Tab-separated table of C-alpha atoms in Angstrom:
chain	number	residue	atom	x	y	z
A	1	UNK	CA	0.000	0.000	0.000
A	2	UNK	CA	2.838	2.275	0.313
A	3	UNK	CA	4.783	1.959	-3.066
A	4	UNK	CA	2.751	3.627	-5.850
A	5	UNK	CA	3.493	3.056	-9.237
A	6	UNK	CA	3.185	6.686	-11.019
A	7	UNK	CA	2.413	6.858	-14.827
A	8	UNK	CA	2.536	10.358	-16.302
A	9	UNK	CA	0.920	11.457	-19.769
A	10	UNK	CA	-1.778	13.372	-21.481
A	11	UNK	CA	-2.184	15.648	-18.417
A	12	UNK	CA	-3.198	12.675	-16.132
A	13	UNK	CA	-1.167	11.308	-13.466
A	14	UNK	CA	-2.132	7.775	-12.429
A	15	UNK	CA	-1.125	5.781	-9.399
A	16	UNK	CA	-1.197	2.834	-8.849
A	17	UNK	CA	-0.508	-0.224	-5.871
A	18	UNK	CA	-1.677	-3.236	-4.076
A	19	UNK	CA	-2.706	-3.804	-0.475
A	20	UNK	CA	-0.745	-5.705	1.431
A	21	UNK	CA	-2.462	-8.693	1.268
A	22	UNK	CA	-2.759	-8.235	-2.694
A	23	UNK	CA	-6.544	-8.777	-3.006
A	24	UNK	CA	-7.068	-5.229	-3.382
A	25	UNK	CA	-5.737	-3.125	-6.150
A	26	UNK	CA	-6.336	0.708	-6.716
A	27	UNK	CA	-5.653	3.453	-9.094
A	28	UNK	CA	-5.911	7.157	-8.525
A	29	UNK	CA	-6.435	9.356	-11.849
A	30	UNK	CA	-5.378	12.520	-11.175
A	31	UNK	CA	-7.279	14.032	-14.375
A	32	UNK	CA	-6.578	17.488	-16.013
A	33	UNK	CA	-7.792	20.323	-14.346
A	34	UNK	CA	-6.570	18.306	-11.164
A	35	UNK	CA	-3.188	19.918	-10.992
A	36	UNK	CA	-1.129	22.691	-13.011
A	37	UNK	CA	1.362	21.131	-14.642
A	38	UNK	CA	4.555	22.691	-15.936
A	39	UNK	CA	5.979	20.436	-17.474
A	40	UNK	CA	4.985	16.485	-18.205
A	41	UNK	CA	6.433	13.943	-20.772
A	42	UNK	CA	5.503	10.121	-20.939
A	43	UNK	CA	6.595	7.582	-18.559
A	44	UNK	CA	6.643	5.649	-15.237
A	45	UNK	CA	8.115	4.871	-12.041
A	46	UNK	CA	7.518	3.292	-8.673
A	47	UNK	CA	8.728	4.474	-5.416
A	48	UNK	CA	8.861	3.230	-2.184
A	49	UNK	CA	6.717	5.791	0.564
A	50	UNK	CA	8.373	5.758	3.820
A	51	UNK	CA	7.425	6.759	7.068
A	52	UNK	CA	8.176	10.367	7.089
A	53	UNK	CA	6.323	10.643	3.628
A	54	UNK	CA	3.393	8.842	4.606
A	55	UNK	CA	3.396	10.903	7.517
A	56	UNK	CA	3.614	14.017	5.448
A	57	UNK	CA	0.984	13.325	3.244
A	58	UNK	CA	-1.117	12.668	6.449
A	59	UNK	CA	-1.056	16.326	7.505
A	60	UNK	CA	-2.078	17.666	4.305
A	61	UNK	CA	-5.010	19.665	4.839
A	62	UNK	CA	-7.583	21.507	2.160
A	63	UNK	CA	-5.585	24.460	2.349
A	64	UNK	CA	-2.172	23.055	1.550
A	65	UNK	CA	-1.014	23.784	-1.917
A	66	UNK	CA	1.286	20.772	-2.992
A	67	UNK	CA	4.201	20.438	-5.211
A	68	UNK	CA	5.300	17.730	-7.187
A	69	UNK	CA	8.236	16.271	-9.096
A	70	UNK	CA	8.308	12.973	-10.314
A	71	UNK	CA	11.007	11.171	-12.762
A	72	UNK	CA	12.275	7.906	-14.082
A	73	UNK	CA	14.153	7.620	-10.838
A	74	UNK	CA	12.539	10.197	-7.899
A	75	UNK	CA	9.955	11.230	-5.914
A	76	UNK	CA	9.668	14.387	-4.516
A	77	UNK	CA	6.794	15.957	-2.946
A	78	UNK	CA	6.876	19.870	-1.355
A	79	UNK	CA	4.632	21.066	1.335
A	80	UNK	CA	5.167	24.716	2.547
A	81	UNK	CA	8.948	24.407	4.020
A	82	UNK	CA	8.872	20.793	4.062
A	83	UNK	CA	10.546	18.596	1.146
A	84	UNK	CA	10.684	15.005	1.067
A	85	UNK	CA	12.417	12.698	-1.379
A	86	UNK	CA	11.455	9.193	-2.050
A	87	UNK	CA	13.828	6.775	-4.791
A	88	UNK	CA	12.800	4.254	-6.943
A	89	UNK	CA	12.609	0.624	-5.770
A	90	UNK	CA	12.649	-2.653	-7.260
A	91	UNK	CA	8.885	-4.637	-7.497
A	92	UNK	CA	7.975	-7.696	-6.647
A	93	UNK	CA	7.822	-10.628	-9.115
A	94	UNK	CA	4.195	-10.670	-7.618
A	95	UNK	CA	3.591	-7.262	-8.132
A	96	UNK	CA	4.844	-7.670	-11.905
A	97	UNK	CA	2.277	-9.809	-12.687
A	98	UNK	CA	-0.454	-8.476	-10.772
A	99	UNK	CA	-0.082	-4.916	-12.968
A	100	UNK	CA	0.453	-7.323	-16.313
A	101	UNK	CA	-3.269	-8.896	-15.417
A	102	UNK	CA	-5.068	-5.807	-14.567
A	103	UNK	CA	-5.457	-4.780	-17.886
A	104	UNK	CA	-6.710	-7.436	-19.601
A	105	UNK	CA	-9.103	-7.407	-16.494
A	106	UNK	CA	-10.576	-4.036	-17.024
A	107	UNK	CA	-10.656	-4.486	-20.614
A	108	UNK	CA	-12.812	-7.444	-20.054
A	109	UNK	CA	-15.151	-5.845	-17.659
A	110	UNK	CA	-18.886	-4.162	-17.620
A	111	UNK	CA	-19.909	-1.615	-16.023
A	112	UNK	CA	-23.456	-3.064	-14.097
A	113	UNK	CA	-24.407	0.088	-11.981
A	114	UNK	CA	-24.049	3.700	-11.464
A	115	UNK	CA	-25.408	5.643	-7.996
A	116	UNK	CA	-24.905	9.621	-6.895
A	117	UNK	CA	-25.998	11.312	-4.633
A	118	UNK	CA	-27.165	10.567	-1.217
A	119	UNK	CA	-27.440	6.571	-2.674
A	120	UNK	CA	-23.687	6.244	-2.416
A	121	UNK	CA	-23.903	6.808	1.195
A	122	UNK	CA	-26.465	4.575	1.702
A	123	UNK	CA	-24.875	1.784	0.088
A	124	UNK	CA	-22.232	2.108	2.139
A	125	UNK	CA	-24.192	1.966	5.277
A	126	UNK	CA	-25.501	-1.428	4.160
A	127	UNK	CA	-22.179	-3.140	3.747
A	128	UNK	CA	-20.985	-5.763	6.296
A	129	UNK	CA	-18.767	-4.362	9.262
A	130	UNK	CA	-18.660	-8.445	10.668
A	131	UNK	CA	-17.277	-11.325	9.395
A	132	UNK	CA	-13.654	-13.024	8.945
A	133	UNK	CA	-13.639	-11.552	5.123
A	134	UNK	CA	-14.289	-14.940	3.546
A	135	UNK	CA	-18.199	-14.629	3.712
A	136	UNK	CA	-19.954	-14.458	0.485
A	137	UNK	CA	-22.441	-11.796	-0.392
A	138	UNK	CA	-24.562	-10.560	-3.588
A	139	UNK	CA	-24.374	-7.783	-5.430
A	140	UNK	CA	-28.168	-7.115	-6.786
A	141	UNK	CA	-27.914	-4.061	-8.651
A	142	UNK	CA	-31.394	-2.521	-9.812
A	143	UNK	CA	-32.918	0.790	-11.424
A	144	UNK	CA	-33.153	1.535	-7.677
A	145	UNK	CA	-29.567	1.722	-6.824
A	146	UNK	CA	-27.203	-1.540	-5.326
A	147	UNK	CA	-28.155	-3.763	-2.503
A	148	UNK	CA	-25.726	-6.617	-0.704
A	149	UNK	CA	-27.806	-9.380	-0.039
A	150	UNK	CA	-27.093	-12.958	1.231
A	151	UNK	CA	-28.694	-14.621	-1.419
A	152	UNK	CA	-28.694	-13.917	-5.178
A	153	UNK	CA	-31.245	-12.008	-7.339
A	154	UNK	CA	-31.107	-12.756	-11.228
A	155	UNK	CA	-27.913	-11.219	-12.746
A	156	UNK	CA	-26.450	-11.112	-8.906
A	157	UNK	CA	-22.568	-10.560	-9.216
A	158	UNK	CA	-20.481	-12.595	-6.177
A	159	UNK	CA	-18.761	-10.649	-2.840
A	160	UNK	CA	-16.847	-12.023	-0.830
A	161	UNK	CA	-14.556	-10.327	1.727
A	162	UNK	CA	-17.102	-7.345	1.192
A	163	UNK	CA	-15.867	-4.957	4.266
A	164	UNK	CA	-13.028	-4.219	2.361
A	165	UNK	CA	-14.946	-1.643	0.326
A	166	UNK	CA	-14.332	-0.012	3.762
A	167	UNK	CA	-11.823	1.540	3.216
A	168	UNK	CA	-13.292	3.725	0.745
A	169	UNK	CA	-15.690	4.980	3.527
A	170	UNK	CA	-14.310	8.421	4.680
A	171	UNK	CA	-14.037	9.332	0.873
A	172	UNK	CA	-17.902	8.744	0.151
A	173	UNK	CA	-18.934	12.144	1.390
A	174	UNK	CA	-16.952	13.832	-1.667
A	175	UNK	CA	-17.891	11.783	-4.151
A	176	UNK	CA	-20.585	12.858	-7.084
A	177	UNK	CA	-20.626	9.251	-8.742
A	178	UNK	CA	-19.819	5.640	-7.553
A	179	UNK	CA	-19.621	3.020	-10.943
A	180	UNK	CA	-19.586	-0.492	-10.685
A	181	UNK	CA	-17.826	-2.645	-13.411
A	182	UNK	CA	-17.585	-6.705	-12.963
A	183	UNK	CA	-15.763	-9.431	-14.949
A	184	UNK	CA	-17.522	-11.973	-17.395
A	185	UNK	CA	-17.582	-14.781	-14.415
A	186	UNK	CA	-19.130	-11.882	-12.096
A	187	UNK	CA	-16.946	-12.608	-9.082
A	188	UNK	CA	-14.223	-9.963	-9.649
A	189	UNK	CA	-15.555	-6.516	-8.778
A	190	UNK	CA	-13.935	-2.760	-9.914
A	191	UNK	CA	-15.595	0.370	-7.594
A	192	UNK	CA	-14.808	4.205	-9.297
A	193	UNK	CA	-15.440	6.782	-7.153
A	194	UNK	CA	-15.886	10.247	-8.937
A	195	UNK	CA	-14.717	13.759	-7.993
A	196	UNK	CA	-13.996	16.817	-9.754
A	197	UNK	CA	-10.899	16.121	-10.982
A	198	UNK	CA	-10.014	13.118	-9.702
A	199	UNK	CA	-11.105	9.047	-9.929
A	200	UNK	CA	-10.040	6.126	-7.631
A	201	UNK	CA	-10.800	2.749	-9.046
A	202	UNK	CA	-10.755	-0.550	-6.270
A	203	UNK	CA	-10.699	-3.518	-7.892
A	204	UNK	CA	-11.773	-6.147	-5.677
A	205	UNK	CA	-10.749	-9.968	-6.045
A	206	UNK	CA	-12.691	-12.835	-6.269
A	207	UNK	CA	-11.052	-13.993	-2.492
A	208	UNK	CA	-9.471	-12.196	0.245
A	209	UNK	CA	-6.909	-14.828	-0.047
A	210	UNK	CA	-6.331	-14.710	-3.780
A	211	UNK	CA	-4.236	-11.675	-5.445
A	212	UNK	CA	-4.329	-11.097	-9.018
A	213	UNK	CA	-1.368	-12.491	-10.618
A	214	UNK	CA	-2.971	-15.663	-11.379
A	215	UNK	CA	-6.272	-14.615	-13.592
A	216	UNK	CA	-5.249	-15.551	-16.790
A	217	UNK	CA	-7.873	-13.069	-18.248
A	218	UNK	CA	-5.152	-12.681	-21.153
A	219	UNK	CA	-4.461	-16.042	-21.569
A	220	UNK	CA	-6.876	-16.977	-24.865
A	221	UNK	CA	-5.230	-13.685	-26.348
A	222	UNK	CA	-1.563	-14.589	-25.445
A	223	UNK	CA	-2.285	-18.051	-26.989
A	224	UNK	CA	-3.161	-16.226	-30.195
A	225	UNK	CA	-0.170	-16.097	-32.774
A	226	UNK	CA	0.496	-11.944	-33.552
A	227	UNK	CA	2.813	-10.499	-35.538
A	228	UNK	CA	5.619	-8.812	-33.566
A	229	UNK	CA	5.559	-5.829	-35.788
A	230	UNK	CA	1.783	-4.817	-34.840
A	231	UNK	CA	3.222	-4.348	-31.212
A	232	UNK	CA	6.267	-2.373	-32.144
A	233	UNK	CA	4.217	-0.423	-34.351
A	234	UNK	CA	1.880	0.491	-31.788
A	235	UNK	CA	4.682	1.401	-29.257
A	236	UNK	CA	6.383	3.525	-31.596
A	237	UNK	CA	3.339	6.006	-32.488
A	238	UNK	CA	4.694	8.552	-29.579
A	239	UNK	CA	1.470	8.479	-28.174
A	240	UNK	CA	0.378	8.341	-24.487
A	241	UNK	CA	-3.406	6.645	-25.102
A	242	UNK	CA	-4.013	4.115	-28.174
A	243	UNK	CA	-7.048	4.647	-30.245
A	244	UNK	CA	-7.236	0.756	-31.677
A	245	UNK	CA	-9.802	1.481	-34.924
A	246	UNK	CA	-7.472	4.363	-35.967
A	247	UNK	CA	-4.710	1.967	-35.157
A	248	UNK	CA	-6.422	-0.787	-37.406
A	249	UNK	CA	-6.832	1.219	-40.521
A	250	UNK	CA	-3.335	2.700	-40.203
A	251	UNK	CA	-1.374	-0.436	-39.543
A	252	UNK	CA	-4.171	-2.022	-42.589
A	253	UNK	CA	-5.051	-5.167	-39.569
A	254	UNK	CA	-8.307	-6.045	-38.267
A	255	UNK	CA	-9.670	-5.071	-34.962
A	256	UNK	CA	-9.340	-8.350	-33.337
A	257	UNK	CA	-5.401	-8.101	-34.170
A	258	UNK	CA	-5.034	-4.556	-32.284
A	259	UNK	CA	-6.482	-6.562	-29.169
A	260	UNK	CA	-4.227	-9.495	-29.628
A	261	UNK	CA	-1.433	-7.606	-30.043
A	262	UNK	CA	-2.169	-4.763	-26.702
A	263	UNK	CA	-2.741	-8.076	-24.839
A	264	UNK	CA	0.500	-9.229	-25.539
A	265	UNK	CA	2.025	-5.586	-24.395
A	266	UNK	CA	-0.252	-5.479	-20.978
A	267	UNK	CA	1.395	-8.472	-20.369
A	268	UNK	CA	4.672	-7.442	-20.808
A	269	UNK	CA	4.287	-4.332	-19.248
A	270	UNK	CA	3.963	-2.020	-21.350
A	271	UNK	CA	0.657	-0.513	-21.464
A	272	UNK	CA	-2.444	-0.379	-19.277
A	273	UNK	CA	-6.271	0.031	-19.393
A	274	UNK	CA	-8.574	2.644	-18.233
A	275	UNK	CA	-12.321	1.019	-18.511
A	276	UNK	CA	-13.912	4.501	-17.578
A	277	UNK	CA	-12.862	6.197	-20.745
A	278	UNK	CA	-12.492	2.781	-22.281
A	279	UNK	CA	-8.736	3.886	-23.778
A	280	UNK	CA	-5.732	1.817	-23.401
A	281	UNK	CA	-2.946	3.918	-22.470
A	282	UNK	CA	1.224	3.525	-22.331
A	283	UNK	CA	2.228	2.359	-18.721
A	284	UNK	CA	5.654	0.686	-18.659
A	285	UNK	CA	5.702	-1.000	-15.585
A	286	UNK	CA	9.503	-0.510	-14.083
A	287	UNK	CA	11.368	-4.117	-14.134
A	288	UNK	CA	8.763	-5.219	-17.187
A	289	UNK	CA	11.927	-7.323	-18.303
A	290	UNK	CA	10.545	-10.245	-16.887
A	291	UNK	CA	9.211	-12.201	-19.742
A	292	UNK	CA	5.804	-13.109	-20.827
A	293	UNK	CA	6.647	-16.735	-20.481
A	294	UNK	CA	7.722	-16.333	-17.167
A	295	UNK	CA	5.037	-14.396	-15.920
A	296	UNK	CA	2.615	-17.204	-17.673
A	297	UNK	CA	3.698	-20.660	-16.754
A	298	UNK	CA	0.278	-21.804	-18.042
A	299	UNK	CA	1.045	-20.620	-21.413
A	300	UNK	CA	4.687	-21.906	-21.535
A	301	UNK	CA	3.441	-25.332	-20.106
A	302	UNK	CA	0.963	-25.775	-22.869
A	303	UNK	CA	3.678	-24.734	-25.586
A	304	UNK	CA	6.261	-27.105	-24.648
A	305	UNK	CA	3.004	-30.084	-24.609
A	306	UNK	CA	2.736	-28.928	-27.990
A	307	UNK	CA	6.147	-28.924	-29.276
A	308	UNK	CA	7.104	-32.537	-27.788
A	309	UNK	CA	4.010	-34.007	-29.478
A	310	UNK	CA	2.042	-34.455	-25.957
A	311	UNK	CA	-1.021	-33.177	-27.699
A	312	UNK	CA	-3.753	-36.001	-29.313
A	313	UNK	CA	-6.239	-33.752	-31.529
A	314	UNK	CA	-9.233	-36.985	-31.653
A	315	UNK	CA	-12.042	-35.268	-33.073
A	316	UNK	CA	-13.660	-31.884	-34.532
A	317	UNK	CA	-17.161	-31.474	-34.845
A	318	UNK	CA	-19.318	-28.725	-35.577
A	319	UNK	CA	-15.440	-26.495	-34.317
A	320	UNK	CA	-15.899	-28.259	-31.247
A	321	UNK	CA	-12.211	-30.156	-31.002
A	322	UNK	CA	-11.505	-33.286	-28.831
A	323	UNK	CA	-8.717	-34.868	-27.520
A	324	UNK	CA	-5.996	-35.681	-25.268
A	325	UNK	CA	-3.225	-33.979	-23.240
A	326	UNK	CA	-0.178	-35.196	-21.594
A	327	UNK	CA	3.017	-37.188	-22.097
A	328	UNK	CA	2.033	-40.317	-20.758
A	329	UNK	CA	-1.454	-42.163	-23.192
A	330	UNK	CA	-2.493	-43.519	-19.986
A	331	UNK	CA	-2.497	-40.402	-17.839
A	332	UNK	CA	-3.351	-37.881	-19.865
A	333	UNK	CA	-6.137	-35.591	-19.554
A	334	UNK	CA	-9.048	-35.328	-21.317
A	335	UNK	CA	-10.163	-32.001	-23.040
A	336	UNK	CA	-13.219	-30.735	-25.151
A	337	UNK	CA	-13.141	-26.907	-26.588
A	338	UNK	CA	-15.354	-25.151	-28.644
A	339	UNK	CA	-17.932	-21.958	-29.284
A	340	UNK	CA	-20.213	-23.460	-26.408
A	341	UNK	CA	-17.201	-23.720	-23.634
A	342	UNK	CA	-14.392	-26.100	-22.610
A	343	UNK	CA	-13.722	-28.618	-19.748
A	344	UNK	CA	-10.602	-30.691	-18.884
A	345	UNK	CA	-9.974	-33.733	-16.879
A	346	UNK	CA	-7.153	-31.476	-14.597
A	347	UNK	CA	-7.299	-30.793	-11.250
A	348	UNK	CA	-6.961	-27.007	-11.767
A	349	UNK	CA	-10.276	-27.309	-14.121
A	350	UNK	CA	-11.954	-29.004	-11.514
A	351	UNK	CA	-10.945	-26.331	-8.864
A	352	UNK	CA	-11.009	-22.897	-10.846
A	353	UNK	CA	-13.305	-24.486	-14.265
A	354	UNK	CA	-13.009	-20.924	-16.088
A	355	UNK	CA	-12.552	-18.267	-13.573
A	356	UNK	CA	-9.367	-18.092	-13.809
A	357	UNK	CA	-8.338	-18.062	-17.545
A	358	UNK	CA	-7.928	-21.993	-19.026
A	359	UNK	CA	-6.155	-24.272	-18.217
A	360	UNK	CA	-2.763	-25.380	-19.860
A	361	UNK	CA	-4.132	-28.734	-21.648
A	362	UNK	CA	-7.548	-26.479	-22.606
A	363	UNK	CA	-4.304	-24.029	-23.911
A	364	UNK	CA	-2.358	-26.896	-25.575
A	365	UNK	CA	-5.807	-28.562	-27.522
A	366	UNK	CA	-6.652	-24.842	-28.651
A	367	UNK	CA	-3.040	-24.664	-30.179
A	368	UNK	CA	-2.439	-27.928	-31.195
A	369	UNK	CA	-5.650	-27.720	-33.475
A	370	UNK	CA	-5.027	-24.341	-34.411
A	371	UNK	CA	-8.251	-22.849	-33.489
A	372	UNK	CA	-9.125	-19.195	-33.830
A	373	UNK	CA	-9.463	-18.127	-30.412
């Protein structure tokens, strides 16, 4: 919670982290109009907030003007008299692929619900203040406004660990607008609060106990074969945001292809995804040097079944493929894939099924058989 990741472009400054425990992620968008800035250029950093800056930023009161400069390698915020420097640190493996999953998250999600007014409040009153954060609740949302039930109305969308919207509470009295996004499986939540010039996103994951390195929300697109050059073509545009149907027509690809290919960069590190304004924007995550394969064992698991002929394509009908996947004939797992779905035989299918991204013999059928994905 106290080592932001700062991106910088377009007049926005966004920052980013993780709660301790990882199950929380959070973004602030410091929007234009939100600061005067002299002078900004694209990029980003991560520092590490100490003590003395947290403790700083903790007597900051309405009528504090505030000073900022922020580089590839520094931190430096100004208060009155007072000047405090924070350096860059190195992130977490954890961390790294936490920020490489967000993305494809977001880009994924739908926005169910939007409140103002006195209903934010209100919603907030209703949430749970009990519990050892594993309890489930419901999300109903309605013309009406939100309610957290215990037990699901049509549409319902899964919370578990709800009190942790908590600690938005002391924020709620600013707010003009609270938004609501959730993932295709519904489980995965992402709260914007709204101020003048300024949004904070939550994003909420599907367990207190699980962070969000392991979603594989970008696995069906990493799986996808893309032509290198899209990505570097993409990168080398010298802008801060990407706008994919210009992108399309300029780079003469399709649509699909543009989506592939920023995939493949969110994964890598390089750019990020802002699901208010729907834009994809640059974001190189500091330490992004650690390789999609590494940061995807899933992925590189279902590559190397591939390549040492582990992968037994039986039957296609009607695009739906089956087969088998493993080394061994006798142990392998069995795996169906198609328009309506996929199962496997695996453990991790019969843990996670889908929530999670697929699994690496769903992975290894798809690319064995060479299906669009």
């Amino acid at each position: 919670m106290a080592d932001p990741i700062v991106t910088s472009g377009d007049g926005i400054l966004r920052f980013e982290g993780f709660s301790a425990c990882r199950s929380l992620a959070i973004r602030v968008d410091l929007l234009p109009g939100g600061a005067e800035i002299l002078h900004q250029s694209h990029g980003t950093t991560n520092v590490d907030f100490n003590q003395p800056m947290r403790a700083a930023l903790n007597r900051v009161t309405d009528r504090d003007a505030l000073s900022l400069a922020i580089d590839e390698n520094a931190f430096v915020l100004v208060r009155g008299e007072e000047s405090l420097l924070e350096r860059k640190v190195d992130l977490p493996l954890a961390w790294l692929k936490g920020l490489a999953s967000i993305p494809a998250i977001s880009a994924n999600s739908e926005t169910v619900a939007k409140i103002a007014g006195p209903a934010i409040a209100a919603f907030f009153r209703e949430l749970p203040r009990t519990g050892n954060g594993r309890d489930s609740h419901w999300l109903n949302p309605s013309p009406r406004g939100l309610r957290v039930a215990r037990t699901p109305a049509d549409e319902a969308i899964r919370l578990t660990g709800a009190k942790r919207l908590l600690v938005l509470q002391a924020l709620v009295p600013a707010a003009r607008k609270l938004t609501v996004a959730t993932n295709p499986t519904r489980d995965l939540t992402l709260w914007t609060l709204h101020f003048d010039d300024l949004r904070l996103t939550l994003a909420l994951s599907p367990e207190v106990w699980r962070g969000f390195s392991g979603e594989g929300a970008a696995l069906n697109d990493l799986s996808r074969e893309i032509a290198p050059e899209i990505g570097e073509a993409l990168l080398c545009d010298g802008q801060s945001t990407f706008d994919i149907e210009a992108a399309a027509i300029s780079l003469g690809v399709s649509l699909p292809e543009i989506r592939t290919a920023l995939a493949h960069l969110a994964s890598q590190g390089q750019v990020g995804y802002d699901h208010i304004d729907a834009v994809w924007y640059r974001r190189k995550i500091p330490g992004n040097e650690v390789l999609v394969r590494r940061t995807n064992p899933r992925l590189s698991q279902a590559e190397a079944w591939v390549a040492s002929d582990a992968v037994v394509v039986e039957s296609r009908i009607n695009e739906t493929v089956r087969g088998r996947v493993g080394p061994d004939p006798l142990t392998a797992h069995l795996v169906e894939t198609g328009p309506q779905g996929s199962r496997c035989t695996c453990f991790w299918f019969g843990r996670f099924g889908l929530s999670r991204g697929p699994c690496s013999h769903i992975l290894a059928l798809r690319l064995a058989a060479r299906i669009p994905l």
